[in-house]
Amino acid sequence: MPNKQEYIQKAEQEFYKTYNRYPVIFDHGDGVFLYDTEGEEYLDFGAGIAVMGLGYNDKQYNEAVKAQVDKLLHTSNLFYNVPSIEAGEKLLTASCMDKVFFTNSGTEAIEGAL
């Protein structure tokens, strides 16, 4: 297994330099913690820059994702699918709103809010 510096050197050869990266190689997560390839523990305050705020390694979530991967990962909003219908129903129940709009970008979210 490569060491940290070898991983970083390989990434620098393969990735466009669009922004600076911290010299940490994350390997896995558990709960609210991330662990690097050297075994160091980090409290995850960034949640993948707010895309994965559910934590890591939750057994119920993992099993649901694994089951869904075998069925259907993604379809366009141009089509109906059972998971989005069920999610919409749950969201409406929790929010007491009349309709829900699922979006895939910040622009659509802002337009929907307006």
mmCIF file of N, CA, C and O in Angstrom, residues 43-52:
data_model
loop_
_atom_site.group_PDB
_atom_site.id
_atom_site.type_symbol
_atom_site.label_atom_id
_atom_site.label_comp_id
_atom_site.label_asym_id
_atom_site.label_seq_id
_atom_site.Cartn_x
_atom_site.Cartn_y
_atom_site.Cartn_z
ATOM 1 N N LEU A 43 -12.699 14.967 13.422
ATOM 2 C CA LEU A 43 -14.118 15.292 13.542
ATOM 3 C C LEU A 43 -14.528 15.992 12.254
ATOM 4 O O LEU A 43 -13.932 16.989 11.871
ATOM 5 N N ASP A 44 -15.522 15.465 11.557
ATOM 6 C CA ASP A 44 -15.890 15.978 10.235
ATOM 7 C C ASP A 44 -16.827 17.174 10.362
ATOM 8 O O ASP A 44 -18.028 17.023 10.501
ATOM 9 N N PHE A 45 -16.257 18.361 10.292
ATOM 10 C CA PHE A 45 -17.055 19.582 10.325
ATOM 11 C C PHE A 45 -17.526 19.996 8.934
ATOM 12 O O PHE A 45 -18.374 20.860 8.801
ATOM 13 N N GLY A 46 -16.974 19.418 7.881
ATOM 14 C CA GLY A 46 -17.291 19.843 6.522
ATOM 15 C C GLY A 46 -18.365 19.017 5.846
ATOM 16 O O GLY A 46 -19.045 19.495 4.953
ATOM 17 N N ALA A 47 -18.535 17.775 6.269
ATOM 18 C CA ALA A 47 -19.527 16.869 5.683
ATOM 19 C C ALA A 47 -19.446 16.865 4.164
ATOM 20 O O ALA A 47 -20.442 16.962 3.466
ATOM 21 N N GLY A 48 -18.235 16.763 3.637
ATOM 22 C CA GLY A 48 -18.080 16.759 2.183
ATOM 23 C C GLY A 48 -18.550 18.064 1.579
ATOM 24 O O GLY A 48 -19.142 18.088 0.512
ATOM 25 N N ILE A 49 -18.302 19.170 2.263
ATOM 26 C CA ILE A 49 -18.814 20.508 1.942
ATOM 27 C C ILE A 49 -20.334 20.444 1.847
ATOM 28 O O ILE A 49 -20.942 20.769 0.844
ATOM 29 N N ALA A 50 -20.925 19.942 2.901
ATOM 30 C CA ALA A 50 -22.374 19.921 3.136
ATOM 31 C C ALA A 50 -23.149 19.021 2.190
ATOM 32 O O ALA A 50 -24.332 19.207 1.997
ATOM 33 N N VAL A 51 -22.510 18.017 1.608
ATOM 34 C CA VAL A 51 -23.251 17.075 0.787
ATOM 35 C C VAL A 51 -23.528 15.759 1.491
ATOM 36 O O VAL A 51 -24.410 15.040 1.086
ATOM 37 N N MET A 52 -22.798 15.471 2.534
ATOM 38 C CA MET A 52 -22.989 14.201 3.236
ATOM 39 C C MET A 52 -23.050 14.471 4.730
ATOM 40 O O MET A 52 -22.172 14.064 5.477
#
